[in-house]
Amino acid sequence: MKLTRCDQLFLFAPLAILLGGWLVVPALLGLGATLTTYSPLTTTFKFAGWANYSAVIHDPEFGEAVRNVVLFTVIAVPLELAIGFGIAYLLRPPFRGRSWWRALMLLPWLVSPIASGVMWHFLFGSATGVIDFVFGWFGGNQAASPIGDLRLALPTLIAVEVWRVAPFVTFLLVPGLAAVPEERWEQATLAGASTFGRITRVALPAAKPLLLTVGMLLTGLSLGAFDTILILTGGGPGTATLTPALYSYERAFETNDWPIGAASAWLIAAGVIGVGAVYLRLSTRRSAS
Amino acid sequence: MSRRRDTAVRILLLSAITAAFLVPLLWTGLASLGVLPDNNSRPPSWTGPATLQHFSEIGGAEPAFWQELATSTTSALGAALITVTVSFLAAFGLARARLPGDRSLTQVFLVLASLPAMAYVLPLSDLIRRLHLLDSFATIVLAEAAVTAPLAVFVLHGAIVQLPTEWEEAAVLDGAGLLRVLARVVLPLIAPSVAATAIVVFVLDWNMLLVPLVLTSGEVKTVPVAMSDFFTFERELEWPTAAAALMVSLVPLAVLVALFHRVLERFTLQAPAGGDIG
């Protein structure tokens, strides 16, 4: 239908007010404030130029945080996509109870990131944990929790995140694979394609746009990794699992260094927007062709 | 023949994977019932018997827990309702207004949805504090609604562009205005997508930590905020009690997903194929 100006106002104004008032305006005010010495605790502030950003970038701790989150993202996101895709592929063809199975498989994602942290804290603990239980069966000694280990902490957090997020990826990918016309699978089978061939020649091309979209969402969420890490390690041991989001939160609320916290938060936003720009190019180029 | 074997292999693999993913939750469920492993005995054994006592201990460890559960439920319900209503209107507008560059505009909403909360909550919390709106239930609901709105716009837009426009045109010829078209034609056609979006958004709101954390000073609390307190203030929790609290906060979502598992099939980020856009 043709929309009049009045119609358009009615349709777009609520979203504009919601996003503007609660997201865009505060974010932009905050961006302005990072160019000053502004802090909620002080009454006066003056223009500071790039000083806050320069302080963040030259802080070795922030460098550690960036290194950690980049590692976290480049390992966790492909793993989540691969495992999620694999399970979605198994769930694709209709069989009895499939939709139940898909709902069951979603359970880990229903656990909040914070609850996931609480749960794994205890599962890694030796008195109650699942790991020592299995070790015990093989006569092994009780192992210290891997989250306290300098080298194991980050890989462990990645595993915990993959456990929670891969099921969500499956949930998002199943409709994409189910939408592929049945003939395409049959043609591939008749042409003698193995399971591997059907994945690479039918499933992956069909799911490519969807994988791109899900990949964008996961990348953004990983770059902001916060909740589970706050509970499990708080960024430690040392700075082994510190992320920019934790860094920003600590500076703003714990060490009362608001300008540094706000500036580093904007650097997270800049990172995600940068990835988003690449995503926009890729997704619109696809639809143009 | 090979098809049947194929299905058998599939189900076997799926069972193994599902079991692996659910072991941690099973462990937690057992612990909430007081069934705990004894890792010091060889081989490890289980202690029991099962009891519901730990569920009543939650209130002792966190006196306001049931209040927090109510806050989580009502705020997530309110936020999901606002998100879906506002996003439905905007998604319809985007799908029908033929704005220049509207295809990349919808993708911009996905990028917005990917923005981690930490990127913008600091100035939001400062602004809210200055406006003396901290610890307000409405503040939390509106902020949560804003966080999830971009994702809902993206999903609902994908559902609406796939609708044929003939019914809408017919309704307009019959003299229907915008509201009537939306309520009588569009909404009934995409009701399953709207319901699925509402459920996913509800789950996201229910599990949200940072937004309610920085917009409150302790008077209004949701379950995730309460859980984060326990660890940041080093109040030690007993595992069975923690497990019981985890189960209480998970079961409502699990029931919701189980009840609506068919409707949830309609939640998709799939952009419609190029040719479908008229």
Coordinates of C-alpha atoms in Angstrom, one line a residue:
Chain A
M1 CA 0.0 0.0 0.0
K2 CA 1.0 3.6 -0.5
L3 CA 2.1 5.2 2.7
T4 CA 1.2 8.9 3.3
R5 CA 3.6 11.1 5.4
C6 CA 1.2 10.7 8.3
D7 CA 1.4 6.9 8.0
Q8 CA 5.1 6.9 7.9
L9 CA 5.3 9.1 11.0
F10 CA 3.0 6.7 12.8
L11 CA 5.1 3.7 11.7
F12 CA 8.6 5.1 12.4
A13 CA 8.2 7.5 15.2
P14 CA 7.9 5.0 18.0
L15 CA 11.1 3.2 17.0
A16 CA 12.9 6.5 16.5
I17 CA 11.9 7.7 20.0
L18 CA 12.9 4.3 21.6
L19 CA 16.2 4.0 19.8
G20 CA 17.0 7.7 19.9
G21 CA 16.2 8.3 23.5
W22 CA 17.7 5.2 24.9
L23 CA 20.5 4.4 22.6
V24 CA 21.6 7.0 20.0
V25 CA 21.4 10.2 22.0
P26 CA 23.1 8.9 25.2
A27 CA 25.8 7.2 23.0
L28 CA 26.5 10.4 21.1
L29 CA 26.5 12.5 24.3
G30 CA 28.9 10.0 25.7
L31 CA 31.1 10.2 22.6
G32 CA 31.3 14.0 23.1
A33 CA 32.1 13.5 26.7
T34 CA 35.1 11.3 25.9
L35 CA 36.8 14.3 24.3
T36 CA 36.7 16.1 27.6
T37 CA 37.7 15.4 31.2
Y38 CA 34.1 14.9 32.1
S39 CA 33.2 12.5 34.9
P40 CA 30.0 12.1 36.8
L41 CA 31.8 12.8 40.0
T42 CA 33.3 16.2 39.1
T43 CA 31.4 19.5 38.6
T44 CA 33.8 21.1 36.1
F45 CA 35.4 19.7 33.1
K46 CA 37.4 21.0 30.1
F47 CA 38.1 20.0 26.6
A48 CA 40.8 17.3 26.4
G49 CA 41.0 16.4 22.7
W50 CA 42.2 12.8 22.1
A51 CA 43.9 12.6 25.5
N52 CA 41.6 9.9 26.9
Y53 CA 41.9 7.7 23.8
S54 CA 45.6 8.1 23.7
A55 CA 45.8 7.1 27.4
V56 CA 43.7 4.0 26.7
I57 CA 45.7 3.0 23.7
H58 CA 49.0 3.4 25.5
D59 CA 47.8 1.4 28.5
P60 CA 49.5 -2.0 28.2
E61 CA 46.6 -3.6 30.1
F62 CA 44.2 -2.5 27.4
G63 CA 46.6 -4.0 24.8
E64 CA 46.3 -7.3 26.7
A65 CA 42.5 -7.0 26.7
V66 CA 42.4 -6.4 22.9
R67 CA 44.8 -9.3 22.3
N68 CA 42.5 -11.6 24.4
V69 CA 39.3 -10.5 22.8
V70 CA 40.7 -10.9 19.3
L71 CA 41.9 -14.4 20.1
F72 CA 38.5 -15.1 21.8
T73 CA 36.6 -13.9 18.7
V74 CA 38.7 -15.6 16.0
I75 CA 38.5 -18.9 17.8
A76 CA 35.0 -18.9 19.3
V77 CA 33.1 -17.5 16.3
P78 CA 34.3 -20.0 13.7
L79 CA 33.9 -22.9 16.2
E80 CA 30.3 -21.7 17.1
L81 CA 29.5 -21.5 13.4
A82 CA 31.0 -24.9 12.5
I83 CA 29.5 -26.8 15.4
G84 CA 26.1 -25.0 15.0
F85 CA 26.1 -25.7 11.3
G86 CA 27.0 -29.4 11.8
I87 CA 24.1 -29.9 14.2
A88 CA 21.8 -28.0 12.0
Y89 CA 22.8 -30.2 9.1
L90 CA 21.8 -33.3 11.1
L91 CA 18.5 -31.7 12.1
R92 CA 17.6 -30.7 8.6
P93 CA 15.7 -33.6 7.1
P94 CA 12.3 -34.1 8.6
F95 CA 12.0 -37.0 11.0
R96 CA 9.6 -37.8 13.9
G97 CA 10.1 -35.5 16.8
R98 CA 12.5 -33.1 15.0
S99 CA 11.0 -29.9 16.3
W100 CA 11.1 -31.3 19.8
W101 CA 14.7 -32.1 19.3
R102 CA 15.5 -28.6 18.0
A103 CA 13.9 -27.1 21.1
L104 CA 15.8 -29.5 23.4
M105 CA 19.1 -28.5 21.7
L106 CA 18.4 -24.8 22.4
L107 CA 18.5 -25.4 26.2
P108 CA 22.2 -24.3 26.7
W109 CA 21.4 -20.9 25.1
L110 CA 18.5 -20.4 27.5
V111 CA 21.0 -20.3 30.4
S112 CA 21.9 -16.6 30.8
P113 CA 25.6 -15.8 30.3
I114 CA 25.8 -14.9 34.0
A115 CA 24.1 -18.2 35.1
S116 CA 26.4 -20.0 32.8
G117 CA 29.4 -18.5 34.6
V118 CA 27.9 -19.5 38.0
M119 CA 27.2 -23.0 36.8
W120 CA 30.7 -23.6 35.2
H121 CA 32.4 -22.1 38.3
F122 CA 31.0 -25.1 40.3
L123 CA 31.4 -27.7 37.5
F124 CA 35.1 -26.9 37.4
G125 CA 35.4 -27.0 41.2
S126 CA 36.9 -30.2 42.4
A127 CA 34.4 -31.2 45.1
T128 CA 31.3 -30.9 43.0
G129 CA 32.7 -30.9 39.4
V130 CA 32.1 -32.9 36.4
I131 CA 35.7 -33.0 35.3
D132 CA 37.1 -34.4 38.5
F133 CA 34.3 -37.0 38.5
V134 CA 35.4 -38.2 35.1
F135 CA 39.1 -38.0 36.1
G136 CA 38.3 -40.0 39.2
W137 CA 37.0 -42.9 37.2
F138 CA 40.3 -43.2 35.5
G139 CA 42.2 -43.0 38.7
G140 CA 43.5 -39.5 38.1
N141 CA 44.2 -37.0 40.7
Q142 CA 42.0 -34.0 41.3
A143 CA 43.0 -31.3 38.9
A144 CA 43.0 -27.6 39.8
S145 CA 40.2 -25.7 38.1
P146 CA 41.4 -24.7 34.6
I147 CA 40.0 -21.2 35.1
G148 CA 42.7 -20.4 37.6
D149 CA 45.5 -21.5 35.2
L150 CA 47.3 -18.8 33.3
R151 CA 47.4 -20.7 30.1
L152 CA 44.2 -22.6 30.3
A153 CA 41.9 -19.8 31.4
L154 CA 41.2 -18.2 28.0
P155 CA 40.7 -21.5 26.1
T156 CA 38.4 -22.7 28.9
L157 CA 36.3 -19.5 28.6
I158 CA 36.1 -20.0 24.9
A159 CA 34.8 -23.6 25.4
V160 CA 32.2 -22.3 27.9
E161 CA 31.0 -19.7 25.4
V162 CA 30.9 -22.2 22.5
W163 CA 28.8 -24.5 24.7
R164 CA 26.3 -21.8 25.2
V165 CA 26.2 -20.2 21.8
A166 CA 26.6 -23.1 19.3
P167 CA 23.1 -24.4 20.1
F168 CA 21.7 -20.9 19.3
V169 CA 23.6 -21.0 15.9
T170 CA 21.9 -24.3 15.2
F171 CA 18.6 -22.8 16.0
L172 CA 19.2 -19.9 13.6
L173 CA 20.6 -22.1 10.8
V174 CA 17.9 -24.9 10.7
P175 CA 15.3 -22.7 8.9
G176 CA 17.9 -21.7 6.3
L177 CA 18.8 -25.3 5.5
A178 CA 15.2 -26.5 5.7
A179 CA 14.3 -23.9 3.1
V180 CA 16.5 -25.5 0.4
P181 CA 14.2 -27.3 -2.1
E182 CA 14.2 -31.0 -1.6
E183 CA 15.2 -31.6 -5.3
R184 CA 18.5 -29.9 -4.8
W185 CA 19.5 -32.6 -2.2
E186 CA 18.2 -35.3 -4.4
Q187 CA 20.0 -34.1 -7.5
A188 CA 23.2 -34.0 -5.6
T189 CA 22.7 -37.5 -4.3
L190 CA 21.8 -38.8 -7.8
A191 CA 24.9 -37.1 -9.1
G192 CA 26.8 -39.3 -6.7
A193 CA 27.8 -36.7 -4.1
S194 CA 28.9 -38.0 -0.8
T195 CA 27.8 -36.4 2.5
F196 CA 30.8 -34.1 2.2
G197 CA 29.9 -33.2 -1.3
R198 CA 26.3 -32.4 -0.3
I199 CA 27.6 -30.1 2.4
T200 CA 30.0 -28.2 0.3
R201 CA 27.9 -28.1 -2.9
V202 CA 24.4 -27.7 -1.6
A203 CA 24.2 -26.9 2.1
L204 CA 27.0 -24.3 2.4
P205 CA 26.1 -22.2 -0.7
A206 CA 22.5 -22.2 0.4
A207 CA 23.3 -21.1 3.9
K208 CA 26.0 -18.6 3.0
P209 CA 24.0 -15.4 3.4
L210 CA 22.6 -16.7 6.7
L211 CA 26.1 -17.7 7.9
L212 CA 27.3 -14.2 7.1
T213 CA 24.5 -12.6 9.1
V214 CA 24.9 -15.0 12.1
G215 CA 28.6 -14.5 11.9
M216 CA 28.1 -10.7 12.2
L217 CA 25.9 -11.1 15.3
L218 CA 28.4 -13.5 17.0
T219 CA 31.4 -11.3 16.2
G220 CA 29.7 -8.3 17.8
L221 CA 28.8 -10.3 20.9
S222 CA 32.2 -11.8 21.2
L223 CA 34.0 -8.4 20.9
G224 CA 31.8 -7.3 23.9
A225 CA 32.4 -10.5 25.9
F226 CA 31.6 -9.6 29.5
D227 CA 29.0 -11.5 31.7
T228 CA 30.4 -15.0 31.9
I229 CA 34.0 -13.8 32.2
L230 CA 33.1 -11.4 35.0
I231 CA 31.8 -14.3 37.0
L232 CA 34.3 -17.0 36.1
T233 CA 37.6 -15.1 36.2
G234 CA 37.0 -11.4 36.6
G235 CA 39.6 -11.0 33.9
G236 CA 42.3 -13.0 35.7
P237 CA 44.5 -14.7 36.5
G238 CA 46.6 -11.6 36.0
T239 CA 45.2 -10.2 32.7
A240 CA 44.9 -13.6 31.0
T241 CA 41.2 -13.2 30.4
L242 CA 40.7 -9.5 30.6
T243 CA 38.6 -8.1 27.7
P244 CA 38.0 -4.5 26.7
A245 CA 34.4 -4.7 28.1
L246 CA 35.7 -5.7 31.5
Y247 CA 38.5 -3.1 31.3
S248 CA 35.9 -0.4 30.5
Y249 CA 33.5 -1.5 33.3
E250 CA 36.3 -1.7 35.9
R251 CA 37.7 1.7 35.0
A252 CA 34.3 3.4 35.0
F253 CA 32.8 1.8 38.2
E254 CA 35.6 0.3 40.3
T255 CA 38.6 2.6 39.9
N256 CA 36.4 5.6 39.2
D257 CA 38.3 6.5 36.1
W258 CA 35.2 7.4 34.1
P259 CA 36.9 9.1 31.1
I260 CA 39.1 6.1 30.5
G261 CA 36.2 3.7 30.9
A262 CA 34.0 5.7 28.5
A263 CA 36.7 6.1 25.9
S264 CA 37.6 2.4 25.9
A265 CA 33.9 1.5 25.5
W266 CA 33.8 3.7 22.4
L267 CA 36.8 1.8 21.1
I268 CA 34.7 -1.4 21.4
A269 CA 31.9 0.3 19.5
A270 CA 34.4 1.4 16.8
G271 CA 35.6 -2.1 16.4
V272 CA 32.1 -3.5 16.0
I273 CA 31.2 -0.7 13.6
G274 CA 34.3 -1.5 11.6
V275 CA 33.3 -5.2 11.3
G276 CA 29.8 -4.0 10.5
A277 CA 31.0 -1.9 7.6
V278 CA 32.7 -5.0 6.1
Y279 CA 29.4 -6.9 6.7
L280 CA 27.3 -4.2 5.0
R281 CA 29.6 -4.4 1.9
L282 CA 29.5 -8.2 1.7
S283 CA 25.7 -8.5 2.3
T284 CA 24.7 -5.8 -0.2
R285 CA 27.1 -7.0 -2.8
R286 CA 25.5 -10.4 -2.6
S287 CA 22.0 -9.1 -3.1
A288 CA 23.1 -6.9 -6.0
S289 CA 24.4 -9.9 -8.0
Chain B
M1 CA 17.3 -48.7 2.3
S2 CA 20.2 -46.3 2.4
R3 CA 17.9 -43.6 3.4
R4 CA 16.8 -45.5 6.5
R5 CA 20.4 -46.2 7.4
D6 CA 21.1 -42.5 6.9
T7 CA 18.4 -41.5 9.3
A8 CA 19.6 -44.0 11.9
V9 CA 23.2 -42.7 11.7
R10 CA 21.8 -39.1 12.0
I11 CA 19.8 -39.9 15.1
L12 CA 22.7 -41.7 16.7
L13 CA 25.0 -38.7 16.1
L14 CA 22.4 -36.3 17.2
S15 CA 21.8 -38.3 20.4
A16 CA 25.5 -38.3 21.3
I17 CA 25.9 -34.5 20.6
T18 CA 22.8 -33.6 22.5
A19 CA 23.8 -35.7 25.4
A20 CA 27.2 -34.0 25.5
F21 CA 25.6 -30.5 25.4
L22 CA 23.1 -31.4 28.1
V23 CA 25.5 -33.1 30.6
P24 CA 26.3 -29.8 32.4
L25 CA 22.6 -29.0 32.8
L26 CA 21.8 -32.5 34.0
W27 CA 24.6 -32.2 36.6
T28 CA 23.1 -28.9 37.8
G29 CA 19.6 -30.4 37.9
L30 CA 20.8 -33.3 40.0
A31 CA 22.8 -30.9 42.3
S32 CA 19.6 -28.8 42.8
L33 CA 17.9 -32.0 44.1
G34 CA 20.8 -32.7 46.4
V35 CA 22.3 -35.5 44.4
L36 CA 26.0 -34.7 44.4
P37 CA 29.0 -36.5 43.2
D38 CA 31.7 -37.6 45.7
N39 CA 34.9 -37.1 43.8
N40 CA 37.1 -38.2 46.7
S41 CA 36.0 -41.8 46.7
R42 CA 37.4 -44.3 44.2
P43 CA 35.7 -44.8 41.9
P44 CA 33.6 -41.6 42.4
S45 CA 30.2 -42.2 43.7
W46 CA 27.0 -40.2 44.2
T47 CA 25.5 -39.0 47.4
G48 CA 21.8 -38.6 47.8
P49 CA 18.9 -39.0 48.5
A50 CA 17.0 -36.5 46.3
T51 CA 15.3 -33.7 48.2
L52 CA 13.5 -30.5 47.4
Q53 CA 15.0 -28.7 50.4
H54 CA 17.5 -26.7 48.4
F55 CA 14.8 -24.8 46.6
S56 CA 13.5 -23.5 49.9
E57 CA 17.1 -22.5 50.9
I58 CA 17.2 -20.0 48.0
G59 CA 15.2 -17.6 50.0
G60 CA 17.7 -17.9 52.9
A61 CA 20.8 -17.2 50.7
E62 CA 19.1 -14.4 48.8
P63 CA 16.1 -13.1 50.7
A64 CA 14.8 -11.1 47.8
F65 CA 15.1 -13.9 45.2
W66 CA 11.4 -14.5 44.6
Q67 CA 10.9 -10.7 44.3
E68 CA 13.8 -10.6 41.8
L69 CA 12.2 -13.4 39.9
A70 CA 9.0 -11.4 39.7
T71 CA 10.9 -8.3 38.5
S72 CA 12.7 -10.3 35.9
T73 CA 9.5 -11.8 34.6
T74 CA 7.5 -8.5 34.5
S75 CA 10.3 -6.4 33.1
A76 CA 11.1 -9.0 30.4
L77 CA 7.4 -9.3 29.5
G78 CA 7.0 -5.5 29.3
A79 CA 10.2 -5.0 27.3
A80 CA 9.3 -7.8 24.8
L81 CA 5.9 -6.4 24.3
I82 CA 7.2 -2.9 23.6
T83 CA 10.0 -4.2 21.4
V84 CA 7.7 -6.3 19.2
T85 CA 5.0 -3.6 18.8
V86 CA 7.4 -0.8 17.9
S87 CA 9.5 -3.1 15.7
F88 CA 6.4 -4.5 13.9
L89 CA 5.3 -1.0 12.9
A90 CA 8.8 0.1 11.8
A91 CA 9.4 -3.2 9.9
F92 CA 6.2 -2.7 8.0
G93 CA 7.1 0.9 7.2
L94 CA 10.6 -0.2 6.0
A95 CA 9.1 -3.0 3.8
R96 CA 6.5 -0.7 2.2
A97 CA 7.9 2.8 2.1
R98 CA 10.4 2.1 -0.7
L99 CA 13.0 4.4 0.9
P100 CA 16.2 4.9 -1.1
G101 CA 18.8 2.2 -0.1
D102 CA 16.3 0.4 2.1
R103 CA 18.1 -2.9 1.6
S104 CA 21.3 -1.7 3.3
L105 CA 19.1 0.1 5.9
T106 CA 17.8 -3.2 7.2
Q107 CA 21.3 -4.5 7.4
V108 CA 22.2 -1.5 9.4
F109 CA 19.7 -2.7 12.0
L110 CA 21.5 -6.0 12.1
V111 CA 24.8 -4.2 12.8
L112 CA 23.0 -2.2 15.6
A113 CA 21.8 -5.5 17.0
S114 CA 25.4 -6.8 17.1
L115 CA 26.6 -3.8 19.1
P116 CA 27.6 -5.1 22.5
A117 CA 25.8 -3.4 25.4
M118 CA 29.1 -2.3 27.0
A119 CA 29.6 0.0 24.0
Y120 CA 26.8 2.3 25.0
V121 CA 25.6 1.7 28.6
L122 CA 28.1 4.0 30.3
P123 CA 26.7 7.2 29.0
L124 CA 23.1 5.8 29.3
S125 CA 23.6 5.1 33.0
D126 CA 25.1 8.5 33.6
L127 CA 22.3 10.3 31.8
I128 CA 19.7 8.2 33.7
R129 CA 21.3 9.1 37.0
R130 CA 21.3 12.8 36.2
L131 CA 17.7 12.6 35.3
H132 CA 17.0 10.9 38.7
L133 CA 15.5 7.9 36.9
L134 CA 17.8 5.2 38.5
D135 CA 16.0 2.2 40.0
S136 CA 12.8 2.9 38.0
F137 CA 11.1 -0.1 36.6
A138 CA 10.0 1.8 33.5
T139 CA 13.5 2.9 32.8
I140 CA 14.7 -0.7 32.8
V141 CA 11.9 -1.9 30.6
L142 CA 12.4 0.9 28.0
A143 CA 16.2 0.4 28.0
E144 CA 15.8 -3.3 27.5
A145 CA 13.3 -2.7 24.8
A146 CA 15.7 -0.4 22.9
V147 CA 18.5 -3.0 23.1
T148 CA 16.5 -5.8 21.4
A149 CA 14.5 -3.6 19.0
P150 CA 17.1 -3.6 16.1
L151 CA 17.1 -7.5 16.0
A152 CA 13.3 -7.6 16.0
V153 CA 13.1 -5.0 13.2
F154 CA 15.5 -7.1 11.1
V155 CA 13.6 -10.4 11.7
L156 CA 10.1 -8.9 11.2
H157 CA 11.1 -7.0 8.1
G158 CA 12.3 -10.3 6.6
A159 CA 8.9 -11.8 7.3
I160 CA 6.9 -8.8 6.0
V161 CA 8.7 -8.4 2.7
Q162 CA 7.8 -12.0 1.8
L163 CA 4.1 -11.3 2.0
P164 CA 2.3 -10.7 -1.2
T165 CA 0.9 -7.1 -1.3
E166 CA -2.4 -8.0 -3.1
W167 CA -4.4 -8.5 0.1
E168 CA -3.3 -5.1 1.5
E169 CA -4.2 -3.5 -1.8
A170 CA -7.6 -5.1 -1.8
A171 CA -8.2 -3.9 1.8
V172 CA -7.2 -0.4 0.8
L173 CA -9.6 -0.5 -2.2
D174 CA -12.3 -1.5 0.3
G175 CA -11.6 1.7 2.2
A176 CA -9.4 0.3 5.0
G177 CA -6.9 2.7 6.6
L178 CA -3.4 1.9 7.8
L179 CA -4.5 0.6 11.2
R180 CA -7.1 -1.7 9.8
V181 CA -4.7 -3.1 7.2
L182 CA -2.1 -3.8 9.9
A183 CA -4.5 -5.4 12.3
R184 CA -6.7 -7.3 9.9
V185 CA -4.4 -8.2 7.1
V186 CA -0.7 -8.0 7.9
L187 CA -0.7 -9.1 11.6
P188 CA -2.8 -12.3 11.0
L189 CA -0.5 -13.3 8.1
I190 CA 2.7 -13.0 10.1
A191 CA 1.4 -13.8 13.6
P192 CA 3.7 -16.8 14.0
S193 CA 6.8 -14.8 13.1
V194 CA 5.7 -12.1 15.6
A195 CA 5.1 -14.7 18.3
A196 CA 8.5 -16.3 17.6
T197 CA 10.2 -12.9 17.8
A198 CA 8.5 -12.1 21.0
I199 CA 9.7 -15.3 22.6
V200 CA 13.4 -14.9 21.5
V201 CA 13.3 -11.2 22.7
F202 CA 11.8 -12.3 26.0
V203 CA 14.7 -14.8 26.5
L204 CA 17.2 -12.1 25.7
D205 CA 15.6 -9.6 28.1
W206 CA 15.3 -12.2 30.8
N207 CA 19.0 -13.0 30.6
M208 CA 20.3 -9.4 30.2
L209 CA 22.9 -8.3 32.7
L210 CA 24.6 -5.0 31.9
V211 CA 21.6 -2.9 31.2
P212 CA 19.6 -3.6 34.4
L213 CA 23.0 -3.6 36.3
V214 CA 24.0 -0.1 35.4
L215 CA 20.5 1.4 35.6
T216 CA 19.9 0.4 39.2
S217 CA 21.6 1.0 42.5
G218 CA 20.2 -2.1 44.2
E219 CA 16.5 -1.2 44.8
V220 CA 15.2 -2.9 41.7
K221 CA 17.0 -6.1 40.8
T222 CA 16.6 -8.8 38.2
V223 CA 17.8 -12.3 38.7
P224 CA 21.0 -12.0 36.6
V225 CA 22.0 -8.8 38.5
A226 CA 21.4 -10.7 41.8
M227 CA 23.6 -13.6 40.6
S228 CA 26.4 -11.2 39.7
D229 CA 26.3 -9.7 43.2
F230 CA 27.0 -13.0 44.8
F231 CA 30.3 -13.3 43.0
T232 CA 31.5 -9.7 42.9
F233 CA 30.9 -9.2 46.6
E234 CA 32.4 -12.7 47.4
R235 CA 29.4 -13.9 49.2
E236 CA 30.0 -17.6 49.1
L237 CA 27.1 -19.7 47.7
E238 CA 26.5 -23.3 48.4
W239 CA 26.5 -25.3 45.2
P240 CA 23.1 -27.1 45.7
T241 CA 21.4 -23.7 46.5
A242 CA 23.0 -22.0 43.5
A243 CA 22.0 -25.0 41.4
A244 CA 18.4 -24.7 42.6
A245 CA 18.4 -20.9 41.8
L246 CA 19.8 -21.7 38.3
M247 CA 17.1 -24.2 37.7
V248 CA 14.4 -21.8 38.9
S249 CA 15.6 -19.2 36.4
L250 CA 16.0 -21.7 33.6
V251 CA 12.8 -23.7 33.8
P252 CA 10.3 -20.9 32.9
L253 CA 12.3 -20.3 29.7
A254 CA 12.5 -24.1 28.9
V255 CA 8.7 -24.4 29.4
L256 CA 8.1 -21.4 27.1
V257 CA 10.3 -22.9 24.4
A258 CA 8.8 -26.4 24.8
L259 CA 5.2 -25.0 24.5
F260 CA 6.0 -22.9 21.4
H261 CA 8.6 -25.1 19.7
R262 CA 6.5 -25.1 16.5
V263 CA 6.0 -21.4 16.4
L264 CA 9.8 -20.9 17.0
E265 CA 10.5 -22.5 13.6
R266 CA 9.3 -19.2 12.2
F267 CA 12.2 -17.2 13.8
T268 CA 14.7 -16.7 11.0
L269 CA 17.4 -14.2 10.0
Q270 CA 17.2 -15.4 6.5
A271 CA 17.0 -12.5 4.1
P272 CA 14.5 -13.4 1.4
A273 CA 15.9 -14.3 -2.1
G274 CA 16.6 -11.3 -4.3
G275 CA 13.7 -11.9 -6.7
D276 CA 11.0 -11.9 -4.1
I277 CA 11.1 -8.2 -3.5
G278 CA 8.4 -6.7 -5.7

